[in-house]
Tab-separated table of C-alpha atoms in Angstrom:
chain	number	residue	atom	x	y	z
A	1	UNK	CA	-82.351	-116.921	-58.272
A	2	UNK	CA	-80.874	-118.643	-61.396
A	3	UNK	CA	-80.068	-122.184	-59.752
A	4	UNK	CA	-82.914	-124.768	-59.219
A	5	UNK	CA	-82.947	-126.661	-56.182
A	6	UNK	CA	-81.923	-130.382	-56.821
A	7	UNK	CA	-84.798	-133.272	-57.743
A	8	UNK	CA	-84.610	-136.196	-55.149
A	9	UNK	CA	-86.900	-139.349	-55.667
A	10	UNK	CA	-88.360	-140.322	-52.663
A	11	UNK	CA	-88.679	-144.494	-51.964
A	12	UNK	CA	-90.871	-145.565	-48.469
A	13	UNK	CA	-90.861	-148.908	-46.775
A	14	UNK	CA	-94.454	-148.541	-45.573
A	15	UNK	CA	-93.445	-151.447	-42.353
A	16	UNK	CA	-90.457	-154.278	-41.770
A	17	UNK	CA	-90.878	-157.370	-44.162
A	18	UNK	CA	-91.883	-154.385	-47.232
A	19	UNK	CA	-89.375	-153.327	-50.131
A	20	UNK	CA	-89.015	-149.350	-50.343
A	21	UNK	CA	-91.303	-148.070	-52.718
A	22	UNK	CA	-91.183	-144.972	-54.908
A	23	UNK	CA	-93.954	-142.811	-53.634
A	24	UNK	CA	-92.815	-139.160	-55.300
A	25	UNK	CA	-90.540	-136.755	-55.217
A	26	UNK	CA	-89.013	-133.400	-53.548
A	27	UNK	CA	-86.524	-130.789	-54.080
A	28	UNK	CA	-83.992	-130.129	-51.692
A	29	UNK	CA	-80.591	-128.353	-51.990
A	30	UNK	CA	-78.869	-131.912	-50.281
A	31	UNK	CA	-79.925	-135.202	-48.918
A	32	UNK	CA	-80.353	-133.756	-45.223
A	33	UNK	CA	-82.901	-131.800	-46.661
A	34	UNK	CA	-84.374	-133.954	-48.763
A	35	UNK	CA	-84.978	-136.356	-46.163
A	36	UNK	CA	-86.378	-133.833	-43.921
A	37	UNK	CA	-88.921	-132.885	-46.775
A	38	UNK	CA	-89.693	-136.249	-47.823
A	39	UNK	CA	-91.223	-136.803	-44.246
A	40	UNK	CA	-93.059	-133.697	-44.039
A	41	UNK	CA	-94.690	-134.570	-47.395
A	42	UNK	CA	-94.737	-137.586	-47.980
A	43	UNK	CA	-95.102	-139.529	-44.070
A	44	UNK	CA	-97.863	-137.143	-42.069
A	45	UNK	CA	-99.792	-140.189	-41.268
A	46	UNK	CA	-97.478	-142.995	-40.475
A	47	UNK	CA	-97.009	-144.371	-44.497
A	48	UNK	CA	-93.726	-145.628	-43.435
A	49	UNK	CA	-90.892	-146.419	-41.065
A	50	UNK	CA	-87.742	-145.735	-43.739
A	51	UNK	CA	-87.175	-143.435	-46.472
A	52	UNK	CA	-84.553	-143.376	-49.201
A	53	UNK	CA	-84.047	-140.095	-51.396
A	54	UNK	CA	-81.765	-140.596	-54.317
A	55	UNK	CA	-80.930	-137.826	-57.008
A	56	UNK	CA	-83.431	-138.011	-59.631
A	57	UNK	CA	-80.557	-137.214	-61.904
A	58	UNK	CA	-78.457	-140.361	-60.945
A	59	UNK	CA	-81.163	-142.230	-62.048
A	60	UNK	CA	-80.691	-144.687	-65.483
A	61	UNK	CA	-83.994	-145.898	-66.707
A	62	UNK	CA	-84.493	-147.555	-69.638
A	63	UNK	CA	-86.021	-146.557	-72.596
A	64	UNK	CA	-88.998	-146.609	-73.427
A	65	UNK	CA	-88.507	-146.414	-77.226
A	66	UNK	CA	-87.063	-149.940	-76.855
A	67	UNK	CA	-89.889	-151.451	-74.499
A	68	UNK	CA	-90.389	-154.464	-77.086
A	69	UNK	CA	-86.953	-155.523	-77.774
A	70	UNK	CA	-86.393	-154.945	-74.031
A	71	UNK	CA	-89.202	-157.102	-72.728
A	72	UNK	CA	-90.385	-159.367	-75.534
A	73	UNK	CA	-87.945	-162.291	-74.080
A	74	UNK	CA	-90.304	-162.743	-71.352
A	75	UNK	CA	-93.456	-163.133	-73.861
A	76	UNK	CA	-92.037	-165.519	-75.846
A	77	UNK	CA	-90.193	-167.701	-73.368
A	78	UNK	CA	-93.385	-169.211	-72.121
A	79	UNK	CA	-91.730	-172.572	-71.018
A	80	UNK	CA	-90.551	-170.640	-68.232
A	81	UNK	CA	-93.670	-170.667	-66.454
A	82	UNK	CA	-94.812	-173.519	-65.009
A	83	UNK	CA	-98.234	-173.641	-66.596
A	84	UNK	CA	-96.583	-174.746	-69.755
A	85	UNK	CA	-96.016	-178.464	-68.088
A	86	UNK	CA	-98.750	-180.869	-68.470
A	87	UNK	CA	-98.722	-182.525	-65.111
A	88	UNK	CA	-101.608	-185.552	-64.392
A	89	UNK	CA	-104.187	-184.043	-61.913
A	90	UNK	CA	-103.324	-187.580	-59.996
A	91	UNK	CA	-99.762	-186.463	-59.259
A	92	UNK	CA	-101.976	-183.666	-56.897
A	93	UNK	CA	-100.554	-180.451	-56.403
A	94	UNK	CA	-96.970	-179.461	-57.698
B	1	UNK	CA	-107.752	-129.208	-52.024
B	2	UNK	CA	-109.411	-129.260	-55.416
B	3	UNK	CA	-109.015	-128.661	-59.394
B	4	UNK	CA	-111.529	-126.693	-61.234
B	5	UNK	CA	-112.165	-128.598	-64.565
B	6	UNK	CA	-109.954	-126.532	-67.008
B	7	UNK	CA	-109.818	-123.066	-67.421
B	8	UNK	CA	-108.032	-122.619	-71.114
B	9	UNK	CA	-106.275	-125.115	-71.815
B	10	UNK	CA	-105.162	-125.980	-75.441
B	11	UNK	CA	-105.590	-129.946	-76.129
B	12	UNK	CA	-105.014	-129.165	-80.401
B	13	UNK	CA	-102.163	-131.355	-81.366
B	14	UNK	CA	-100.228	-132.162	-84.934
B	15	UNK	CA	-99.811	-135.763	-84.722
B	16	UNK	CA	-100.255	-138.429	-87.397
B	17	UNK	CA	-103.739	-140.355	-87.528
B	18	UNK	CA	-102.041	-143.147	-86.643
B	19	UNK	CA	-100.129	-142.377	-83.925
B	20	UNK	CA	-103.398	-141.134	-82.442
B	21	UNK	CA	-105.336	-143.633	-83.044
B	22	UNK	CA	-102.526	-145.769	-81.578
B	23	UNK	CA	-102.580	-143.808	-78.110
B	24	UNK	CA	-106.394	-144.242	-78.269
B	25	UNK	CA	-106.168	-147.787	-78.232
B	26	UNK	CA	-104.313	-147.693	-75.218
B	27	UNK	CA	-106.489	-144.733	-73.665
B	28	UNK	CA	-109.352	-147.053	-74.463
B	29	UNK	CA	-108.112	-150.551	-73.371
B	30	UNK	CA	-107.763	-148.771	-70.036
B	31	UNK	CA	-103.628	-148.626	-70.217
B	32	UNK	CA	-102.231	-146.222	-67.774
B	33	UNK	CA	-99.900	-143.692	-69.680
B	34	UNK	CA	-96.651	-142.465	-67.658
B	35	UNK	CA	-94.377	-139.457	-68.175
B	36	UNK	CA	-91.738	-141.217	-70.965
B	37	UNK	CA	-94.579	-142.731	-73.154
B	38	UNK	CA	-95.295	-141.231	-76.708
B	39	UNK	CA	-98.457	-139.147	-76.104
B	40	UNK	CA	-99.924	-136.958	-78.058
B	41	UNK	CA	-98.281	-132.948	-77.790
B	42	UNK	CA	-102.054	-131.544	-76.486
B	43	UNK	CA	-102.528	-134.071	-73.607
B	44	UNK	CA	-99.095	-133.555	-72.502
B	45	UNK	CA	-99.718	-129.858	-72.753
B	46	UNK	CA	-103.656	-130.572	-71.245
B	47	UNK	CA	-102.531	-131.893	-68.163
B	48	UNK	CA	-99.296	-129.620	-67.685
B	49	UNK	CA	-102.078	-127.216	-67.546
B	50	UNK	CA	-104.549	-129.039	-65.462
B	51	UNK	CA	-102.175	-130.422	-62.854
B	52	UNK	CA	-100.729	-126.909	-62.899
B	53	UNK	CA	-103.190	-125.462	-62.185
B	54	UNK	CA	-104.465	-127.895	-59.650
B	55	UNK	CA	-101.395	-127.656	-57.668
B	56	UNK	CA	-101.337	-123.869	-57.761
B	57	UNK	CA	-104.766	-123.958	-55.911
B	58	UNK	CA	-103.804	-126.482	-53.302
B	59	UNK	CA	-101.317	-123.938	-52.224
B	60	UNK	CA	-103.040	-120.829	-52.670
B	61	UNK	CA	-106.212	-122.134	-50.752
B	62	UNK	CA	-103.737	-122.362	-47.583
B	63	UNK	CA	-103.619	-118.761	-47.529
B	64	UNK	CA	-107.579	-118.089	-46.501
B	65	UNK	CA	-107.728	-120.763	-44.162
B	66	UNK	CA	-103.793	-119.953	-42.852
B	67	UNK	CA	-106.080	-116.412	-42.286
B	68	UNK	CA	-107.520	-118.249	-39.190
B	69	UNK	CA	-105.426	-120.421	-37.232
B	70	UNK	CA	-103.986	-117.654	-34.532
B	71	UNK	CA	-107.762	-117.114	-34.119
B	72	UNK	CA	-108.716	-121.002	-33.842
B	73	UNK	CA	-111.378	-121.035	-31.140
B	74	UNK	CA	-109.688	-123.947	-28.779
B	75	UNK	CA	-106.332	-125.934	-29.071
B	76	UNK	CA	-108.115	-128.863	-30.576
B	77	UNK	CA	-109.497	-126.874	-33.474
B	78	UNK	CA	-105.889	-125.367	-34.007
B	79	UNK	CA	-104.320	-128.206	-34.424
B	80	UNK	CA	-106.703	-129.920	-36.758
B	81	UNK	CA	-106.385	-126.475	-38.995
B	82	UNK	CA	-102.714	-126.863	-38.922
B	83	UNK	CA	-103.110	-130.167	-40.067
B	84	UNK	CA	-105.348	-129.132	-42.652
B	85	UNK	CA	-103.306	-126.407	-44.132
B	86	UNK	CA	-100.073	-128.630	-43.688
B	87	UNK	CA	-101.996	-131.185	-46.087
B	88	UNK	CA	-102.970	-129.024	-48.787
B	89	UNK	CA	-99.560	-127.881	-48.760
B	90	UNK	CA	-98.398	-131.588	-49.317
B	91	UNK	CA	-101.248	-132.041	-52.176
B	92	UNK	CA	-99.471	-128.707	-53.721
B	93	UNK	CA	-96.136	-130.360	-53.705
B	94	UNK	CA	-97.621	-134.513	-55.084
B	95	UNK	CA	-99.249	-132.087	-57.642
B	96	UNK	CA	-96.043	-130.314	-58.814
B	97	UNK	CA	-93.975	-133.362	-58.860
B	98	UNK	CA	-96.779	-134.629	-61.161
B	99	UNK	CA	-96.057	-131.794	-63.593
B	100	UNK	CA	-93.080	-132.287	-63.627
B	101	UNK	CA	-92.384	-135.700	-65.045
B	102	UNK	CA	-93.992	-134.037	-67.832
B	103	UNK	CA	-90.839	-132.158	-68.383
B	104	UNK	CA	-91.944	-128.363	-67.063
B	105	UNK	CA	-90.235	-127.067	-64.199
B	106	UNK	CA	-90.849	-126.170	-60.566
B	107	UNK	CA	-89.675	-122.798	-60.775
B	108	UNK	CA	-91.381	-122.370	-64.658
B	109	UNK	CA	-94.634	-123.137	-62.660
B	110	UNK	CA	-93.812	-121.124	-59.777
B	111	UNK	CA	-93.044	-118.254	-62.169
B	112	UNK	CA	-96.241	-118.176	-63.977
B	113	UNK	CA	-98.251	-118.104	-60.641
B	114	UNK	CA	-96.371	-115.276	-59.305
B	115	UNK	CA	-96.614	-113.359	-62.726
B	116	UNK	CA	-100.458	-114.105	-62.361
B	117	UNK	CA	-100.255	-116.003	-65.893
B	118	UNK	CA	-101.412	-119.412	-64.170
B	119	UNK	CA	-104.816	-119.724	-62.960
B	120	UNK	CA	-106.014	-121.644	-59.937
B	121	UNK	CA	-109.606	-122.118	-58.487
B	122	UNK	CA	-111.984	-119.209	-58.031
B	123	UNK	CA	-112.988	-119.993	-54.964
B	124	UNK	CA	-110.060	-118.523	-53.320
B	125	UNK	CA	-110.044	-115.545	-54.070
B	126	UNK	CA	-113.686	-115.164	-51.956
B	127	UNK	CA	-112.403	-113.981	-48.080
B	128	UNK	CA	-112.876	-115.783	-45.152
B	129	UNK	CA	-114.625	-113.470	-43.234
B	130	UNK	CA	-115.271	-115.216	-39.777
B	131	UNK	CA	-114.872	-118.645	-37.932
B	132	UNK	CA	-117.698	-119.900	-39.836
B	133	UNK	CA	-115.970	-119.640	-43.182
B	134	UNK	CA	-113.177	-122.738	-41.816
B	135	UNK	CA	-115.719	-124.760	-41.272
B	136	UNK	CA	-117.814	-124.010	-44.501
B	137	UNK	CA	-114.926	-124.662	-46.404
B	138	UNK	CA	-114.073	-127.656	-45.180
B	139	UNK	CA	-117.203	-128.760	-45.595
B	140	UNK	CA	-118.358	-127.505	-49.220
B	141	UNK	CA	-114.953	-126.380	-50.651
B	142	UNK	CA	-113.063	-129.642	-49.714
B	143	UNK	CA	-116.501	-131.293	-50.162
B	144	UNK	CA	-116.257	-130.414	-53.602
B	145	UNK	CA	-113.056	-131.219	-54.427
B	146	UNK	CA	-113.613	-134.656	-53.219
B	147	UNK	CA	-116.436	-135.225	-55.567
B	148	UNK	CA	-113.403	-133.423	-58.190
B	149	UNK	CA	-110.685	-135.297	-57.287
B	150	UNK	CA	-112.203	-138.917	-57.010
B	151	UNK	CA	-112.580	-139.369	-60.737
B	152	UNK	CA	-109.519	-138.022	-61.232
B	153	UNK	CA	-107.981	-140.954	-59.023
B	154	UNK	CA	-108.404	-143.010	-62.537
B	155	UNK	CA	-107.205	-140.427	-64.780
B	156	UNK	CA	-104.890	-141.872	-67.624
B	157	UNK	CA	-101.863	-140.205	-66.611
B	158	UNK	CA	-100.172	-142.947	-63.838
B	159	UNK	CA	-98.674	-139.908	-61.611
B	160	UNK	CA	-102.093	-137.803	-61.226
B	161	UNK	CA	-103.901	-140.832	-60.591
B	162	UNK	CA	-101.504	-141.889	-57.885
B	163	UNK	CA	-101.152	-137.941	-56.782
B	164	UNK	CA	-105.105	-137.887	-56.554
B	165	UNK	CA	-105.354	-141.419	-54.928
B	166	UNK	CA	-102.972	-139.776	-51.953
B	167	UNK	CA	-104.809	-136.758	-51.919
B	168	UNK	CA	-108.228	-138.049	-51.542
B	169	UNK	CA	-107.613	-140.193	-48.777
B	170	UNK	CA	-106.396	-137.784	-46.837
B	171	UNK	CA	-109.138	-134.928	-48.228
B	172	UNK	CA	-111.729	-137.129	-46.307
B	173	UNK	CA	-110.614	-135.656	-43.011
B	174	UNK	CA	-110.833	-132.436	-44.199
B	175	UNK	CA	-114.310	-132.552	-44.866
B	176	UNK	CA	-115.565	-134.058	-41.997
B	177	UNK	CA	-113.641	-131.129	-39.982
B	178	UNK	CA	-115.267	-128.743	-41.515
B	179	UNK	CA	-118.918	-130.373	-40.876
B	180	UNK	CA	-118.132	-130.467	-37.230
B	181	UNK	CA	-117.314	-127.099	-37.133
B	182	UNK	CA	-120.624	-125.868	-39.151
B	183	UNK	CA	-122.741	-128.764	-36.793
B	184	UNK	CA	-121.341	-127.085	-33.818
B	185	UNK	CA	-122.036	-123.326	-34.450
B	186	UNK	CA	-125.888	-124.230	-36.088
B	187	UNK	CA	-126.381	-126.245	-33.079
B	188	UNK	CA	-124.707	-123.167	-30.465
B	189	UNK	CA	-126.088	-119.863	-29.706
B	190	UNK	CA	-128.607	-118.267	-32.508
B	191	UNK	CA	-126.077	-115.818	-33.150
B	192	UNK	CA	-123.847	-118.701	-33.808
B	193	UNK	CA	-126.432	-120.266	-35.979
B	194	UNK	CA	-126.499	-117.164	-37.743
B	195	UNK	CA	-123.093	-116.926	-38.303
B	196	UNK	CA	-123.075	-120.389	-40.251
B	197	UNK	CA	-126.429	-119.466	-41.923
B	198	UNK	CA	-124.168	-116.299	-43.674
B	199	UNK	CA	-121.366	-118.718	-43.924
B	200	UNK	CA	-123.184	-121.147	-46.388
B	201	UNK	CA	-125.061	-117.968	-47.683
B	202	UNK	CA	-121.816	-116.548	-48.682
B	203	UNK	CA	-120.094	-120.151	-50.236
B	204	UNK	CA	-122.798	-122.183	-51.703
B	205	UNK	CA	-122.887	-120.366	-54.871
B	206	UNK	CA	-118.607	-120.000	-55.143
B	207	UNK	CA	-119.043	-123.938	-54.444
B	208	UNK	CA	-121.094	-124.718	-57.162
B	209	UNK	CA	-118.612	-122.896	-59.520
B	210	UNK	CA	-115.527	-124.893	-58.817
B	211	UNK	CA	-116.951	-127.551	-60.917
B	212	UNK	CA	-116.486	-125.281	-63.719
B	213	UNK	CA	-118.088	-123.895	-66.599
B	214	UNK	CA	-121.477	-125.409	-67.650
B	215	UNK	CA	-120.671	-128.382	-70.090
B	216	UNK	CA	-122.628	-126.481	-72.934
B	217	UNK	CA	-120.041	-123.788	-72.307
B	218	UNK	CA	-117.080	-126.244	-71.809
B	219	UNK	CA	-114.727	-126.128	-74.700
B	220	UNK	CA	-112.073	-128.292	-73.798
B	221	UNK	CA	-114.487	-130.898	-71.778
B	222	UNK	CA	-115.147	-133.307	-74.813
B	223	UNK	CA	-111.087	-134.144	-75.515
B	224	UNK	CA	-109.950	-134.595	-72.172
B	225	UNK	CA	-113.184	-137.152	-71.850
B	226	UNK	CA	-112.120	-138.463	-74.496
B	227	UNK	CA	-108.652	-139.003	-73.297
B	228	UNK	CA	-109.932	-140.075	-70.149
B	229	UNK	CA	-108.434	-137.375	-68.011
B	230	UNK	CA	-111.895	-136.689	-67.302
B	231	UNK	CA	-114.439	-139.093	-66.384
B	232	UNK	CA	-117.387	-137.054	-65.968
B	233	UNK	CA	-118.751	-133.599	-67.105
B	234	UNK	CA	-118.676	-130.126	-65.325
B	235	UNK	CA	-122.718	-130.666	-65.011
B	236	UNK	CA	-122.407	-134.120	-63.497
B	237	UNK	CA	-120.199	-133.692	-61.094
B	238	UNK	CA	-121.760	-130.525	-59.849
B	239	UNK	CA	-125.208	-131.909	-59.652
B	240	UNK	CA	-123.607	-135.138	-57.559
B	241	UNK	CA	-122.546	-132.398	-55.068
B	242	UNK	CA	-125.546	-130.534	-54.646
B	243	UNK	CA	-127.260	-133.883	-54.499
B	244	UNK	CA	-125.174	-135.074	-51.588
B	245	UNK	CA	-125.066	-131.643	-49.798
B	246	UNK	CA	-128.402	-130.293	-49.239
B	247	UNK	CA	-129.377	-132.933	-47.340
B	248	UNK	CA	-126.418	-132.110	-44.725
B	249	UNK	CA	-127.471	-128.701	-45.073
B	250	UNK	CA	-130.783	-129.642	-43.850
B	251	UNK	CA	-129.375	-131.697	-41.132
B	252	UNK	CA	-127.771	-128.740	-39.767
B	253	UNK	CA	-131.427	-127.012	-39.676
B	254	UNK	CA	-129.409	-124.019	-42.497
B	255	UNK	CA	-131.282	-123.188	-45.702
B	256	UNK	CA	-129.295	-123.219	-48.816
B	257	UNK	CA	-129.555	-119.515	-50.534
B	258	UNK	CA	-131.284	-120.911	-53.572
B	259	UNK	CA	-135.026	-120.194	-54.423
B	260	UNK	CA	-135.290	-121.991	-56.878
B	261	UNK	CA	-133.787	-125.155	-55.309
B	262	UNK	CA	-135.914	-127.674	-55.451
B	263	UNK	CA	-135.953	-132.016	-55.142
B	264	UNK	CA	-137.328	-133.630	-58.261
B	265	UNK	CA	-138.902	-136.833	-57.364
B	266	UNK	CA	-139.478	-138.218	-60.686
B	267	UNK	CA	-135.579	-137.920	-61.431
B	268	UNK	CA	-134.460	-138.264	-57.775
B	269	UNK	CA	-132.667	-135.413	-58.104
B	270	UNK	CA	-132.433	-131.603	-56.575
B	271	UNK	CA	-132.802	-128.889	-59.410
B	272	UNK	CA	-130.774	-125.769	-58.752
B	273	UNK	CA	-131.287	-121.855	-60.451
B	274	UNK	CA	-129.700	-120.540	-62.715
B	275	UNK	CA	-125.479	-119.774	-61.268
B	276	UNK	CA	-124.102	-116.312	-62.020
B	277	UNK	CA	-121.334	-117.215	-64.605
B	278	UNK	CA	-120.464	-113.179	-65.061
B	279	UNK	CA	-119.058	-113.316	-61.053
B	280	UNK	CA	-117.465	-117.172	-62.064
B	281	UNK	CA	-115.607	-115.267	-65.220
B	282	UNK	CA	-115.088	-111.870	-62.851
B	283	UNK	CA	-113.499	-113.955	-60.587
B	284	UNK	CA	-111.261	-116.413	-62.881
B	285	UNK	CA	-110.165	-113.552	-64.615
B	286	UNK	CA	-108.685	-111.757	-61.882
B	287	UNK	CA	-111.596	-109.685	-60.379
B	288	UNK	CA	-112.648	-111.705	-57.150
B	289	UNK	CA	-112.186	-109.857	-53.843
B	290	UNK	CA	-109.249	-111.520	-53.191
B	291	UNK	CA	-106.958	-112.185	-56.095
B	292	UNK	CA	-104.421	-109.169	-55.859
B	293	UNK	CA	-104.084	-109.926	-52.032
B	294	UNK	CA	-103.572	-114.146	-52.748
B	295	UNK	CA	-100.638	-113.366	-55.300
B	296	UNK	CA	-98.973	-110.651	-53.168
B	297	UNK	CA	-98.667	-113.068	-50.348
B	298	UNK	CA	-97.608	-115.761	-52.502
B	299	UNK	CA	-94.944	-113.533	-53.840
B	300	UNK	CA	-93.811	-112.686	-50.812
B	301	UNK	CA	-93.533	-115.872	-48.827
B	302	UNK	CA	-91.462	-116.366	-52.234
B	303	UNK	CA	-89.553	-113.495	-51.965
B	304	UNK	CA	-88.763	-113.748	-48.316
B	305	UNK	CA	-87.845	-117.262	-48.660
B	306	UNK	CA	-85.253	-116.366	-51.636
B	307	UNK	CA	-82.118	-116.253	-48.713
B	308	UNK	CA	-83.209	-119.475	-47.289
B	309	UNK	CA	-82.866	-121.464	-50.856
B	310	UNK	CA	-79.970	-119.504	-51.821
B	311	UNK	CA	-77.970	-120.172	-47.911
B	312	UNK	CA	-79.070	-123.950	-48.461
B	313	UNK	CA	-77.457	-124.466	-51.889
B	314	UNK	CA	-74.493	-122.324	-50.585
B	315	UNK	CA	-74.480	-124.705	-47.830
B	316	UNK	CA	-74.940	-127.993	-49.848
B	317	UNK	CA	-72.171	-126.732	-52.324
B	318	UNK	CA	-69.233	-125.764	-49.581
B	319	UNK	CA	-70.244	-129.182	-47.963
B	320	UNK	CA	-69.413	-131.078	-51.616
B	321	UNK	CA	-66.513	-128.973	-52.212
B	322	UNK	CA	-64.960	-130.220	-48.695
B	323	UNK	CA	-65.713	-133.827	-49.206
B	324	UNK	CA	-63.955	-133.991	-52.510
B	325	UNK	CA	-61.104	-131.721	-51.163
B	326	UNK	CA	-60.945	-134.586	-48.291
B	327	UNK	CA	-61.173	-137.133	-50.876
B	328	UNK	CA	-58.281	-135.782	-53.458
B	329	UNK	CA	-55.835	-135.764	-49.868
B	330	UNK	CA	-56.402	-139.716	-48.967
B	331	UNK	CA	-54.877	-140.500	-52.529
């Protein structure tokens, strides 16, 4: 045995009107598979009603060593939140 | 099913002062850490260890309680065992995928169990030598893990945290499976009773080692406290257990095999005697009862498995092969 069976992340929508969340992950040689284990480990007591499993290696993340440039924007942008307006308690609620 | 503090891990590491005092700050302001941070090389290489070893002992402890289930005394205590095992099995495989976003391998891990380099709780390498023993385990064995595992739940590392916060939810079933059992044999037959007096005879004092090594004793506690992969000490947690359990014990009308066990009402708190850390050492070491037979099985539920991998990749390969053959014929 010199091959290692595939990595599959593993995504549950715990009920209708929920995203699919990333709950783990499973190896299995192809997505039939990996489906099949992703319910055996990761749905024994009814955590969801839809599973995705998607090859952990076709997965681009970004990097980490970059977090600030990446998300600093958001930090500094602070006029795009509404707090940042000065609204007269009169007006009631906006 | 449970982790055993940490049997030899290595938590030294090389980096600058301030990177570490960097990751401190985060350690300290409560930050979770997740697997592509910068972290320090010895609490990468603490909890590839820890939740190593952690998930090695979820799936070994399926083997004594596996032991059992063609033997399962009704349908409805079957079932509830399958379930049981099924779950540790699932808290073996949360556990590994854990490790792994630290960058080690399945297989790597799987290796080093089956070449009896990894260790994984003592406990299971003690027999389970009649009915009794299911339910004593799932009473004081899973009982202990809980008290383990739900600390661990706000570990540092994101991916054991969320791995334990699974784990413990469903862990609570175990233990109260395990009670019943116990609360239905002390309240049967006296021979029943005595079977689940020698039950508890046999486990309390393997119990109170899976907390691990007294913290004078504990090398590698302080670091991992400090680095909040541990909340609480080997001595705390273990005296929270016995403090919860020997009341149960006494509501089952057993006697826990301690002498010197006694309630201290000044500190509100039962003292215990002294635990024999020769048979905890024995045992982690590779001398319990069971340790040859746990690996051998391992290794060959590995072994026997091998063609089933292998036909499966086989499989998944011809299957890519044909849809790209299909695919190069429509252009």
């Amino acid at each position: 045995m010199t091959q290692e069976t595939p990595l599959w992340e593993v995504f549950i929508r715990p009920r209708n009107g929920l995203s699919h969340r990333h709950c783990g992950s499973v190896h299995a040689a192809d997505e039939v598979l990996a489906l099949q284990a992703a319910r055996d480990v990761y749905t024994r007591r009814g955590e969801g009603l839809s599973i995705w499993v998607v090859r952990s290696d076709q997965i681009t993340a970004s990097d980490p060593q970059t977090k600030d440039e990446t998300f600093e924007p958001t930090a500094s942008k602070i006029y795009r939140h509404p707090t940042f307006y000065e609204i007269p308690d009169e007006v009631g609620n906006m | 099913m449970y982790s055993q503090g940490l049997i030899g891990a290595d938590s030294s590491t090389t980096e600058s002062e301030e990177f570490l005092a960097a990751f401190q700050a985060r350690i300290d302001r409560e930050e979770k850490i997740e697997p592509n941070d910068p972290m320090p090389e010895g609490y990468r290489r603490t909890l590839v260890r820890q939740i190593g070893q952690h998930a090695h002992s979820e799936i070994v402890g399926m083997l004594p309680e596996g032991n059992w289930i063609t033997r399962a005394p009704t349908l409805r205590r079957k079932a509830a065992l399958l379930a049981k095992v099924q779950d540790e099995g699932g808290h073996g495989l949360y556990l590994y995928s854990a490790a792994e976003t630290l960058g080690v391998s399945r297989d790597q891990m799987t290796e080093e169990l089956l070449a009896g380099k990894a260790k994984y709780s003592s406990i299971f390498n003690y027999p389970t030598l009649t009915w009794a023993d299911i339910g004593t385990i799932g009473w004081l064995v899973d009982g202990a893990a809980i008290m383990n595992q739900i600390p661990l739940c706000r570990c540092s590392f994101g991916p054991y945290a969320r791995a334990m916060i699974r784990v413990c939810k469903e862990e609570s079933f175990h233990q109260r499976q395990g009670y019943e059992i116990v609360m239905t044999l002390a309240k049967g037959t006296p021979e029943q009773k005595r079977m689940a007096q020698d039950s508890l005879d046999r486990w309390w004092w393997p119990s109170l080692m899976m907390f691990g090594p007294s913290d004078s004793d504990s090398v590698h506690s302080e670091q991992s406290m400090t680095w909040k992969i541990k909340r609480f000490s080997n001595d705390d947690l273990r005296q929270k257990f016995i403090d919860a359990t020997v009341p149960q014990a006494e509501y089952l009308g057993l006697k826990v095999p301690d002498p010197d066990l006694r309630f201290n009402e000044e500190t509100g708190h039962y003292e215990h005697g002294e635990i024999d850390w020769d048979e905890f050492w024995r045992v982690v070491k590779g001398g319990g009862k069971m340790n040859r037979d746990r690996i051998a099985d391992r290794k060959k539920a590995w072994d026997d498995g091998a063609w089933v991998r292998e036909a499966a990749l086989a499989h998944a390969e011809k299957r890519r092969a044909r849809q790209e053959a299909t695919l190069e014929a429509a252009e």
